[in-house]
Amino acid sequence: MDNLTAPNVTDWPDPVEWINPDGPSPIILLCEHASNHIPACYDGLGLSDADRNRHIAWDIGAAAVTRRLAALLDAPAALGTYSRLLIDLNRPPEGEGSIVTRSEGTAIDANRDLCAGERALRLERIFTPYQDAIGALVDRRIAEGKPVVLVAVHSFNPVFLGVERAWHAGILFERAAGLGKRLVARLAADESLRVGVNQPYSISRAEDYAILVHGDDRDVPAVLIEIRNDGLLDRRQVNAWAERLAAILEPEVRAR
């Protein structure tokens, strides 16, 4: 596949959609998997409409939670505007998970045997501008002496490759253990919720990017919040989760 053509501004939107970019909160929200958009030149990567609306293409419900949470916290939020099937904003670009050829048992044949130019194009148009925008905001706030906390919002399937996941949500972290454990304790105070610690995934250099590069590597507290997507099926559920997250994050805002 060779898509080395001039981008159409409507079909190739800016790689980051900013919500409330000047919000005063120390929390910066990230939603790397907010969109399932694939430019028309890729012909949907050969996938059906149903597959492009599955979790393999984006994090269902995560964008809606992030938008509401940004309003509740008066915080800036950076939403990715392309499907992760083109290039994953939360994977190191040199890793196998950056441009996948199979996801949750589904073959992404259009991503096989890509030429170097196509890989470079996706990096240049999607991945690098998004990361540069996040890094610039974090660095600017640090230079201004303002506190910064990074919070990435994701969602996950209740069943993965036939295995049920019991957690309603998970808090993922590496160096920011203090922050992560405080958030877990506050969220788990609701006895109706099963909250995972570094579940259903764990943070690693091979599988994660923003929390490590923009957070840990800059000595900025950073966590990734995963919400099971069967709890994000309608506006009521989305708003409930946004309110839960605002409640556990507000003490961090006050402390700074």
mmCIF file of N, CA and C in Angstrom, residues 107-240:
data_model
loop_
_atom_site.group_PDB
_atom_site.id
_atom_site.type_symbol
_atom_site.label_atom_id
_atom_site.label_comp_id
_atom_site.label_asym_id
_atom_site.label_seq_id
_atom_site.Cartn_x
_atom_site.Cartn_y
_atom_site.Cartn_z
ATOM 1 N N ALA A 107 -7.168 -10.415 11.337
ATOM 2 C CA ALA A 107 -6.042 -10.066 10.475
ATOM 3 C C ALA A 107 -6.236 -8.674 9.885
ATOM 4 N N ILE A 108 -5.175 -7.864 9.933
ATOM 5 C CA ILE A 108 -5.178 -6.540 9.304
ATOM 6 C C ILE A 108 -4.223 -6.655 8.114
ATOM 7 N N ASP A 109 -4.682 -7.308 7.075
ATOM 8 C CA ASP A 109 -3.801 -7.658 5.965
ATOM 9 C C ASP A 109 -3.228 -6.434 5.262
ATOM 10 N N ALA A 110 -3.976 -5.330 5.258
ATOM 11 C CA ALA A 110 -3.501 -4.125 4.580
ATOM 12 C C ALA A 110 -2.259 -3.541 5.253
ATOM 13 N N ASN A 111 -1.982 -3.947 6.481
ATOM 14 C CA ASN A 111 -0.786 -3.455 7.182
ATOM 15 C C ASN A 111 0.429 -4.361 6.972
ATOM 16 N N ARG A 112 0.274 -5.424 6.230
ATOM 17 C CA ARG A 112 1.398 -6.341 6.001
ATOM 18 C C ARG A 112 2.324 -5.783 4.920
ATOM 19 N N ASP A 113 3.596 -6.015 5.133
ATOM 20 C CA ASP A 113 4.610 -5.698 4.112
ATOM 21 C C ASP A 113 4.561 -4.239 3.676
ATOM 22 N N LEU A 114 4.384 -3.329 4.632
ATOM 23 C CA LEU A 114 4.366 -1.904 4.298
ATOM 24 C C LEU A 114 5.761 -1.444 3.895
ATOM 25 N N CYS A 115 5.804 -0.558 2.925
ATOM 26 C CA CYS A 115 7.096 0.005 2.539
ATOM 27 C C CYS A 115 7.549 1.013 3.584
ATOM 28 N N ALA A 116 8.831 1.311 3.563
ATOM 29 C CA ALA A 116 9.391 2.255 4.533
ATOM 30 C C ALA A 116 8.733 3.620 4.404
ATOM 31 N N GLY A 117 8.395 4.006 3.182
ATOM 32 C CA GLY A 117 7.770 5.307 2.975
ATOM 33 C C GLY A 117 6.402 5.410 3.617
ATOM 34 N N GLU A 118 5.610 4.338 3.541
ATOM 35 C CA GLU A 118 4.287 4.354 4.163
ATOM 36 C C GLU A 118 4.395 4.398 5.680
ATOM 37 N N ARG A 119 5.312 3.653 6.229
ATOM 38 C CA ARG A 119 5.516 3.712 7.683
ATOM 39 C C ARG A 119 5.943 5.110 8.106
ATOM 40 N N ALA A 120 6.829 5.708 7.341
ATOM 41 C CA ALA A 120 7.299 7.060 7.658
ATOM 42 C C ALA A 120 6.166 8.071 7.546
ATOM 43 N N LEU A 121 5.286 7.878 6.563
ATOM 44 C CA LEU A 121 4.162 8.793 6.386
ATOM 45 C C LEU A 121 3.251 8.778 7.611
ATOM 46 N N ARG A 122 2.899 7.593 8.081
ATOM 47 C CA ARG A 122 2.018 7.503 9.253
ATOM 48 C C ARG A 122 2.686 8.098 10.488
ATOM 49 N N LEU A 123 3.973 7.876 10.608
ATOM 50 C CA LEU A 123 4.710 8.457 11.728
ATOM 51 C C LEU A 123 4.679 9.982 11.639
ATOM 52 N N GLU A 124 4.930 10.498 10.443
ATOM 53 C CA GLU A 124 5.044 11.947 10.240
ATOM 54 C C GLU A 124 3.701 12.663 10.369
ATOM 55 N N ARG A 125 2.641 12.063 9.836
ATOM 56 C CA ARG A 125 1.349 12.742 9.818
ATOM 57 C C ARG A 125 0.523 12.534 11.077
ATOM 58 N N ILE A 126 0.745 11.426 11.776
ATOM 59 C CA ILE A 126 -0.130 11.083 12.893
ATOM 60 C C ILE A 126 0.623 11.025 14.222
ATOM 61 N N PHE A 127 1.595 10.147 14.318
ATOM 62 C CA PHE A 127 2.243 9.875 15.606
ATOM 63 C C PHE A 127 3.069 11.056 16.108
ATOM 64 N N THR A 128 4.001 11.521 15.301
ATOM 65 C CA THR A 128 4.934 12.546 15.771
ATOM 66 C C THR A 128 4.241 13.859 16.124
ATOM 67 N N PRO A 129 3.308 14.375 15.301
ATOM 68 C CA PRO A 129 2.650 15.625 15.687
ATOM 69 C C PRO A 129 1.871 15.520 16.996
ATOM 70 N N TYR A 130 1.231 14.370 17.212
ATOM 71 C CA TYR A 130 0.498 14.193 18.472
ATOM 72 C C TYR A 130 1.453 14.239 19.657
ATOM 73 N N GLN A 131 2.530 13.473 19.580
ATOM 74 C CA GLN A 131 3.475 13.418 20.693
ATOM 75 C C GLN A 131 4.156 14.769 20.902
ATOM 76 N N ASP A 132 4.474 15.459 19.819
ATOM 77 C CA ASP A 132 5.113 16.776 19.943
ATOM 78 C C ASP A 132 4.181 17.764 20.644
ATOM 79 N N ALA A 133 2.884 17.681 20.342
ATOM 80 C CA ALA A 133 1.926 18.592 20.967
ATOM 81 C C ALA A 133 1.825 18.337 22.467
ATOM 82 N N ILE A 134 1.774 17.074 22.858
ATOM 83 C CA ILE A 134 1.718 16.738 24.285
ATOM 84 C C ILE A 134 3.000 17.187 24.984
ATOM 85 N N GLY A 135 4.133 16.837 24.393
ATOM 86 C CA GLY A 135 5.410 17.207 25.002
ATOM 87 C C GLY A 135 5.569 18.698 25.150
ATOM 88 N N ALA A 136 5.108 19.464 24.155
ATOM 89 C CA ALA A 136 5.242 20.919 24.214
ATOM 90 C C ALA A 136 4.417 21.500 25.357
ATOM 91 N N LEU A 137 3.187 20.989 25.553
ATOM 92 C CA LEU A 137 2.357 21.498 26.645
ATOM 93 C C LEU A 137 2.963 21.156 27.994
ATOM 94 N N VAL A 138 3.409 19.917 28.156
ATOM 95 C CA VAL A 138 4.008 19.505 29.427
ATOM 96 C C VAL A 138 5.255 20.340 29.709
ATOM 97 N N ASP A 139 6.121 20.483 28.730
ATOM 98 C CA ASP A 139 7.360 21.240 28.926
ATOM 99 C C ASP A 139 7.076 22.701 29.229
ATOM 100 N N ARG A 140 6.080 23.270 28.564
ATOM 101 C CA ARG A 140 5.751 24.677 28.816
ATOM 102 C C ARG A 140 5.254 24.873 30.245
ATOM 103 N N ARG A 141 4.424 23.990 30.710
ATOM 104 C CA ARG A 141 3.900 24.134 32.068
ATOM 105 C C ARG A 141 5.005 23.922 33.110
ATOM 106 N N ILE A 142 5.895 22.994 32.821
ATOM 107 C CA ILE A 142 7.024 22.803 33.736
ATOM 108 C C ILE A 142 7.888 24.058 33.767
ATOM 109 N N ALA A 143 8.177 24.639 32.597
ATOM 110 C CA ALA A 143 9.004 25.853 32.523
ATOM 111 C C ALA A 143 8.346 27.022 33.250
ATOM 112 N N GLU A 144 7.013 27.036 33.272
ATOM 113 C CA GLU A 144 6.281 28.098 33.960
ATOM 114 C C GLU A 144 6.143 27.835 35.447
ATOM 115 N N GLY A 145 6.703 26.721 35.906
ATOM 116 C CA GLY A 145 6.632 26.384 37.326
ATOM 117 C C GLY A 145 5.277 25.871 37.764
ATOM 118 N N LYS A 146 4.473 25.395 36.831
ATOM 119 C CA LYS A 146 3.142 24.904 37.153
ATOM 120 C C LYS A 146 3.168 23.389 37.370
ATOM 121 N N PRO A 147 2.387 22.890 38.313
ATOM 122 C CA PRO A 147 2.340 21.438 38.524
ATOM 123 C C PRO A 147 1.649 20.751 37.358
ATOM 124 N N VAL A 148 2.068 19.531 37.077
ATOM 125 C CA VAL A 148 1.501 18.754 35.979
ATOM 126 C C VAL A 148 1.254 17.326 36.457
ATOM 127 N N VAL A 149 0.092 16.797 36.118
ATOM 128 C CA VAL A 149 -0.242 15.392 36.322
ATOM 129 C C VAL A 149 -0.838 14.886 35.015
ATOM 130 N N LEU A 150 -0.307 13.814 34.487
ATOM 131 C CA LEU A 150 -0.826 13.236 33.250
ATOM 132 C C LEU A 150 -1.775 12.087 33.576
ATOM 133 N N VAL A 151 -2.943 12.108 32.946
ATOM 134 C CA VAL A 151 -3.924 11.043 33.121
ATOM 135 C C VAL A 151 -4.422 10.626 31.742
ATOM 136 N N ALA A 152 -4.111 9.406 31.333
ATOM 137 C CA ALA A 152 -4.588 8.878 30.055
ATOM 138 C C ALA A 152 -5.839 8.051 30.310
ATOM 139 N N VAL A 153 -6.830 8.213 29.442
ATOM 140 C CA VAL A 153 -8.112 7.527 29.590
ATOM 141 C C VAL A 153 -8.265 6.518 28.450
ATOM 142 N N HIS A 154 -8.471 5.255 28.826
ATOM 143 C CA HIS A 154 -8.635 4.170 27.858
ATOM 144 C C HIS A 154 -9.830 3.311 28.263
ATOM 145 N N SER A 155 -10.237 2.421 27.369
ATOM 146 C CA SER A 155 -11.248 1.431 27.726
ATOM 147 C C SER A 155 -10.803 0.052 27.241
ATOM 148 N N PHE A 156 -11.411 -0.982 27.809
ATOM 149 C CA PHE A 156 -11.012 -2.346 27.447
ATOM 150 C C PHE A 156 -12.238 -3.240 27.323
ATOM 151 N N ASN A 157 -12.086 -4.319 26.584
ATOM 152 C CA ASN A 157 -13.167 -5.274 26.377
ATOM 153 C C ASN A 157 -13.404 -6.131 27.615
ATOM 154 N N PRO A 158 -14.659 -6.471 27.902
ATOM 155 C CA PRO A 158 -14.928 -7.361 29.044
ATOM 156 C C PRO A 158 -14.427 -8.784 28.840
ATOM 157 N N VAL A 159 -14.236 -9.179 27.572
ATOM 158 C CA VAL A 159 -13.700 -10.505 27.255
ATOM 159 C C VAL A 159 -12.589 -10.326 26.234
ATOM 160 N N PHE A 160 -11.428 -10.914 26.515
ATOM 161 C CA PHE A 160 -10.293 -10.817 25.602
ATOM 162 C C PHE A 160 -9.836 -12.211 25.214
ATOM 163 N N LEU A 161 -9.975 -12.536 23.928
ATOM 164 C CA LEU A 161 -9.585 -13.851 23.415
ATOM 165 C C LEU A 161 -10.178 -14.978 24.260
ATOM 166 N N GLY A 162 -11.461 -14.814 24.600
ATOM 167 C CA GLY A 162 -12.187 -15.834 25.324
ATOM 168 C C GLY A 162 -12.047 -15.800 26.831
ATOM 169 N N VAL A 163 -11.237 -14.886 27.354
ATOM 170 C CA VAL A 163 -11.012 -14.802 28.801
ATOM 171 C C VAL A 163 -11.773 -13.609 29.359
ATOM 172 N N GLU A 164 -12.638 -13.864 30.345
ATOM 173 C CA GLU A 164 -13.403 -12.784 30.959
ATOM 174 C C GLU A 164 -12.525 -11.960 31.887
ATOM 175 N N ARG A 165 -12.774 -10.659 31.882
ATOM 176 C CA ARG A 165 -12.057 -9.754 32.782
ATOM 177 C C ARG A 165 -13.020 -9.266 33.860
ATOM 178 N N ALA A 166 -12.646 -9.489 35.110
ATOM 179 C CA ALA A 166 -13.560 -9.209 36.219
ATOM 180 C C ALA A 166 -13.582 -7.739 36.621
ATOM 181 N N TRP A 167 -12.529 -7.009 36.280
ATOM 182 C CA TRP A 167 -12.424 -5.636 36.762
ATOM 183 C C TRP A 167 -13.387 -4.716 36.021
ATOM 184 N N HIS A 168 -13.939 -3.745 36.755
ATOM 185 C CA HIS A 168 -14.708 -2.675 36.115
ATOM 186 C C HIS A 168 -13.776 -1.575 35.605
ATOM 187 N N ALA A 169 -12.635 -1.450 36.249
ATOM 188 C CA ALA A 169 -11.643 -0.442 35.849
ATOM 189 C C ALA A 169 -10.289 -0.845 36.402
ATOM 190 N N GLY A 170 -9.271 -0.250 35.838
ATOM 191 C CA GLY A 170 -7.918 -0.481 36.329
ATOM 192 C C GLY A 170 -7.134 0.810 36.313
ATOM 193 N N ILE A 171 -6.214 0.936 37.251
ATOM 194 C CA ILE A 171 -5.295 2.079 37.301
ATOM 195 C C ILE A 171 -3.903 1.534 37.023
ATOM 196 N N LEU A 172 -3.264 2.051 35.974
ATOM 197 C CA LEU A 172 -1.953 1.572 35.546
ATOM 198 C C LEU A 172 -0.906 2.646 35.791
ATOM 199 N N PHE A 173 0.267 2.231 36.241
ATOM 200 C CA PHE A 173 1.327 3.192 36.523
ATOM 201 C C PHE A 173 2.640 2.446 36.619
ATOM 202 N N GLU A 174 3.717 3.195 36.536
ATOM 203 C CA GLU A 174 5.041 2.640 36.795
ATOM 204 C C GLU A 174 5.698 3.428 37.923
ATOM 205 N N ARG A 175 6.313 4.570 37.618
ATOM 206 C CA ARG A 175 6.998 5.333 38.660
ATOM 207 C C ARG A 175 6.035 6.061 39.598
ATOM 208 N N ALA A 176 4.861 6.400 39.108
ATOM 209 C CA ALA A 176 3.912 7.184 39.916
ATOM 210 C C ALA A 176 3.085 6.278 40.822
ATOM 211 N N ALA A 177 3.768 5.441 41.592
ATOM 212 C CA ALA A 177 3.069 4.472 42.431
ATOM 213 C C ALA A 177 2.221 5.155 43.505
ATOM 214 N N GLY A 178 2.731 6.246 44.074
ATOM 215 C CA GLY A 178 1.970 6.950 45.108
ATOM 216 C C GLY A 178 0.642 7.454 44.569
ATOM 217 N N LEU A 179 0.702 8.138 43.438
ATOM 218 C CA LEU A 179 -0.515 8.631 42.805
ATOM 219 C C LEU A 179 -1.431 7.469 42.423
ATOM 220 N N GLY A 180 -0.878 6.455 41.799
ATOM 221 C CA GLY A 180 -1.688 5.336 41.361
ATOM 222 C C GLY A 180 -2.419 4.658 42.505
ATOM 223 N N LYS A 181 -1.730 4.420 43.601
ATOM 224 C CA LYS A 181 -2.342 3.729 44.735
ATOM 225 C C LYS A 181 -3.403 4.596 45.406
ATOM 226 N N ARG A 182 -3.202 5.903 45.437
ATOM 227 C CA ARG A 182 -4.235 6.783 45.997
ATOM 228 C C ARG A 182 -5.509 6.724 45.146
ATOM 229 N N LEU A 183 -5.341 6.741 43.842
ATOM 230 C CA LEU A 183 -6.507 6.687 42.969
ATOM 231 C C LEU A 183 -7.230 5.350 43.088
ATOM 232 N N VAL A 184 -6.470 4.271 43.184
ATOM 233 C CA VAL A 184 -7.083 2.948 43.364
ATOM 234 C C VAL A 184 -7.908 2.925 44.645
ATOM 235 N N ALA A 185 -7.340 3.417 45.740
ATOM 236 C CA ALA A 185 -8.035 3.387 47.032
ATOM 237 C C ALA A 185 -9.321 4.202 46.982
ATOM 238 N N ARG A 186 -9.279 5.362 46.355
ATOM 239 C CA ARG A 186 -10.482 6.196 46.283
ATOM 240 C C ARG A 186 -11.552 5.537 45.418
ATOM 241 N N LEU A 187 -11.154 4.982 44.295
ATOM 242 C CA LEU A 187 -12.128 4.363 43.403
ATOM 243 C C LEU A 187 -12.701 3.099 44.026
ATOM 244 N N ALA A 188 -11.860 2.320 44.683
ATOM 245 C CA ALA A 188 -12.300 1.051 45.286
ATOM 246 C C ALA A 188 -13.127 1.265 46.547
ATOM 247 N N ALA A 189 -13.197 2.503 47.031
ATOM 248 C CA ALA A 189 -14.065 2.787 48.177
ATOM 249 C C ALA A 189 -15.526 2.519 47.830
ATOM 250 N N ASP A 190 -15.849 2.567 46.539
ATOM 251 C CA ASP A 190 -17.164 2.150 46.070
ATOM 252 C C ASP A 190 -17.137 0.623 45.981
ATOM 253 N N GLU A 191 -17.796 -0.043 46.917
ATOM 254 C CA GLU A 191 -17.705 -1.493 47.025
ATOM 255 C C GLU A 191 -18.372 -2.227 45.865
ATOM 256 N N SER A 192 -19.099 -1.496 45.032
ATOM 257 C CA SER A 192 -19.714 -2.141 43.871
ATOM 258 C C SER A 192 -18.726 -2.295 42.714
ATOM 259 N N LEU A 193 -17.542 -1.681 42.838
ATOM 260 C CA LEU A 193 -16.563 -1.696 41.763
ATOM 261 C C LEU A 193 -15.408 -2.634 42.077
ATOM 262 N N ARG A 194 -14.981 -3.374 41.089
ATOM 263 C CA ARG A 194 -13.758 -4.162 41.184
ATOM 264 C C ARG A 194 -12.677 -3.399 40.414
ATOM 265 N N VAL A 195 -11.664 -2.966 41.134
ATOM 266 C CA VAL A 195 -10.632 -2.090 40.570
ATOM 267 C C VAL A 195 -9.305 -2.836 40.527
ATOM 268 N N GLY A 196 -8.700 -2.892 39.362
ATOM 269 C CA GLY A 196 -7.424 -3.568 39.206
ATOM 270 C C GLY A 196 -6.246 -2.631 39.368
ATOM 271 N N VAL A 197 -5.162 -3.141 39.922
ATOM 272 C CA VAL A 197 -3.901 -2.410 40.008
ATOM 273 C C VAL A 197 -2.990 -2.947 38.911
ATOM 274 N N ASN A 198 -2.664 -2.086 37.952
ATOM 275 C CA ASN A 198 -1.925 -2.518 36.760
ATOM 276 C C ASN A 198 -2.616 -3.705 36.088
ATOM 277 N N GLN A 199 -3.944 -3.560 35.975
ATOM 278 C CA GLN A 199 -4.796 -4.538 35.298
ATOM 279 C C GLN A 199 -5.809 -3.771 34.448
ATOM 280 N N PRO A 200 -6.232 -4.281 33.319
ATOM 281 C CA PRO A 200 -5.933 -5.595 32.739
ATOM 282 C C PRO A 200 -4.610 -5.644 31.977
ATOM 283 N N TYR A 201 -3.851 -4.557 32.029
ATOM 284 C CA TYR A 201 -2.535 -4.514 31.401
ATOM 285 C C TYR A 201 -1.536 -3.973 32.413
ATOM 286 N N SER A 202 -0.269 -4.027 32.071
ATOM 287 C CA SER A 202 0.758 -3.376 32.876
ATOM 288 C C SER A 202 1.538 -2.433 31.972
ATOM 289 N N ILE A 203 2.210 -1.466 32.581
ATOM 290 C CA ILE A 203 2.984 -0.480 31.833
ATOM 291 C C ILE A 203 4.360 -1.058 31.513
ATOM 292 N N SER A 204 4.773 -0.953 30.248
ATOM 293 C CA SER A 204 6.097 -1.427 29.867
ATOM 294 C C SER A 204 6.615 -0.587 28.708
ATOM 295 N N ARG A 205 7.931 -0.552 28.554
ATOM 296 C CA ARG A 205 8.541 0.201 27.450
ATOM 297 C C ARG A 205 8.171 -0.394 26.103
ATOM 298 N N ALA A 206 7.880 -1.680 26.067
ATOM 299 C CA ALA A 206 7.551 -2.328 24.802
ATOM 300 C C ALA A 206 6.119 -2.041 24.358
ATOM 301 N N GLU A 207 5.229 -1.746 25.329
ATOM 302 C CA GLU A 207 3.805 -1.654 25.016
ATOM 303 C C GLU A 207 3.190 -0.295 25.294
ATOM 304 N N ASP A 208 3.918 0.637 25.884
ATOM 305 C CA ASP A 208 3.348 1.931 26.262
ATOM 306 C C ASP A 208 4.277 3.059 25.860
ATOM 307 N N TYR A 209 3.701 4.253 25.736
ATOM 308 C CA TYR A 209 4.500 5.394 25.306
ATOM 309 C C TYR A 209 4.259 6.641 26.163
ATOM 310 N N ALA A 210 3.060 7.203 26.109
ATOM 311 C CA ALA A 210 2.837 8.534 26.679
ATOM 312 C C ALA A 210 3.140 8.603 28.175
ATOM 313 N N ILE A 211 2.649 7.635 28.937
ATOM 314 C CA ILE A 211 2.843 7.678 30.385
ATOM 315 C C ILE A 211 4.323 7.657 30.738
ATOM 316 N N LEU A 212 5.095 6.947 29.961
ATOM 317 C CA LEU A 212 6.531 6.841 30.226
ATOM 318 C C LEU A 212 7.300 8.042 29.680
ATOM 319 N N VAL A 213 7.071 8.380 28.418
ATOM 320 C CA VAL A 213 7.879 9.416 27.756
ATOM 321 C C VAL A 213 7.503 10.809 28.231
ATOM 322 N N HIS A 214 6.205 11.094 28.318
ATOM 323 C CA HIS A 214 5.776 12.433 28.726
ATOM 324 C C HIS A 214 5.614 12.554 30.235
ATOM 325 N N GLY A 215 5.502 11.425 30.914
ATOM 326 C CA GLY A 215 5.329 11.429 32.350
ATOM 327 C C GLY A 215 6.591 11.054 33.098
ATOM 328 N N ASP A 216 6.846 9.752 33.228
ATOM 329 C CA ASP A 216 7.959 9.273 34.050
ATOM 330 C C ASP A 216 9.297 9.872 33.642
ATOM 331 N N ASP A 217 9.549 9.972 32.349
ATOM 332 C CA ASP A 217 10.847 10.478 31.898
ATOM 333 C C ASP A 217 11.037 11.961 32.182
ATOM 334 N N ARG A 218 9.941 12.669 32.463
ATOM 335 C CA ARG A 218 10.007 14.087 32.796
ATOM 336 C C ARG A 218 9.781 14.319 34.295
ATOM 337 N N ASP A 219 9.752 13.248 35.079
ATOM 338 C CA ASP A 219 9.444 13.337 36.504
ATOM 339 C C ASP A 219 8.069 13.955 36.749
ATOM 340 N N VAL A 220 7.133 13.648 35.866
ATOM 341 C CA VAL A 220 5.753 14.099 35.980
ATOM 342 C C VAL A 220 4.889 12.906 36.400
ATOM 343 N N PRO A 221 4.121 13.029 37.481
ATOM 344 C CA PRO A 221 3.245 11.921 37.866
ATOM 345 C C PRO A 221 2.291 11.575 36.727
ATOM 346 N N ALA A 222 2.192 10.289 36.398
ATOM 347 C CA ALA A 222 1.402 9.881 35.247
ATOM 348 C C ALA A 222 0.759 8.529 35.491
ATOM 349 N N VAL A 223 -0.531 8.447 35.166
ATOM 350 C CA VAL A 223 -1.262 7.181 35.291
ATOM 351 C C VAL A 223 -2.124 6.984 34.056
ATOM 352 N N LEU A 224 -2.468 5.740 33.822
ATOM 353 C CA LEU A 224 -3.386 5.384 32.744
ATOM 354 C C LEU A 224 -4.597 4.714 33.387
ATOM 355 N N ILE A 225 -5.778 5.205 33.063
ATOM 356 C CA ILE A 225 -7.016 4.661 33.614
ATOM 357 C C ILE A 225 -7.733 3.861 32.529
ATOM 358 N N GLU A 226 -8.030 2.611 32.831
ATOM 359 C CA GLU A 226 -8.759 1.730 31.931
ATOM 360 C C GLU A 226 -10.169 1.496 32.487
ATOM 361 N N ILE A 227 -11.179 1.650 31.628
ATOM 362 C CA ILE A 227 -12.572 1.417 32.018
ATOM 363 C C ILE A 227 -13.136 0.313 31.130
ATOM 364 N N ARG A 228 -13.787 -0.658 31.732
ATOM 365 C CA ARG A 228 -14.370 -1.737 30.921
ATOM 366 C C ARG A 228 -15.498 -1.170 30.070
ATOM 367 N N ASN A 229 -15.452 -1.442 28.773
ATOM 368 C CA ASN A 229 -16.332 -0.708 27.871
ATOM 369 C C ASN A 229 -17.797 -1.123 27.899
ATOM 370 N N ASP A 230 -18.135 -2.216 28.580
ATOM 371 C CA ASP A 230 -19.557 -2.521 28.731
ATOM 372 C C ASP A 230 -20.210 -1.635 29.786
ATOM 373 N N GLY A 231 -19.399 -0.800 30.429
ATOM 374 C CA GLY A 231 -19.923 0.212 31.343
ATOM 375 C C GLY A 231 -19.947 1.595 30.729
ATOM 376 N N LEU A 232 -19.763 1.658 29.401
ATOM 377 C CA LEU A 232 -19.734 2.944 28.696
ATOM 378 C C LEU A 232 -20.663 2.911 27.486
ATOM 379 N N LEU A 233 -21.814 2.280 27.636
ATOM 380 C CA LEU A 233 -22.678 2.038 26.491
ATOM 381 C C LEU A 233 -23.642 3.172 26.190
ATOM 382 N N ASP A 234 -23.846 4.082 27.128
ATOM 383 C CA ASP A 234 -24.758 5.199 26.878
ATOM 384 C C ASP A 234 -24.282 6.424 27.653
ATOM 385 N N ARG A 235 -24.951 7.550 27.408
ATOM 386 C CA ARG A 235 -24.538 8.818 28.018
ATOM 387 C C ARG A 235 -24.581 8.757 29.539
ATOM 388 N N ARG A 236 -25.583 8.080 30.086
ATOM 389 C CA ARG A 236 -25.690 7.984 31.541
ATOM 390 C C ARG A 236 -24.472 7.299 32.130
ATOM 391 N N GLN A 237 -24.058 6.192 31.520
ATOM 392 C CA GLN A 237 -22.895 5.467 32.023
ATOM 393 C C GLN A 237 -21.622 6.294 31.842
ATOM 394 N N VAL A 238 -21.498 6.940 30.700
ATOM 395 C CA VAL A 238 -20.326 7.779 30.452
ATOM 396 C C VAL A 238 -20.231 8.880 31.498
ATOM 397 N N ASN A 239 -21.342 9.554 31.744
ATOM 398 C CA ASN A 239 -21.322 10.639 32.732
ATOM 399 C C ASN A 239 -21.010 10.116 34.130
ATOM 400 N N ALA A 240 -21.536 8.938 34.452
ATOM 401 C CA ALA A 240 -21.263 8.362 35.776
ATOM 402 C C ALA A 240 -19.775 8.096 35.952
#
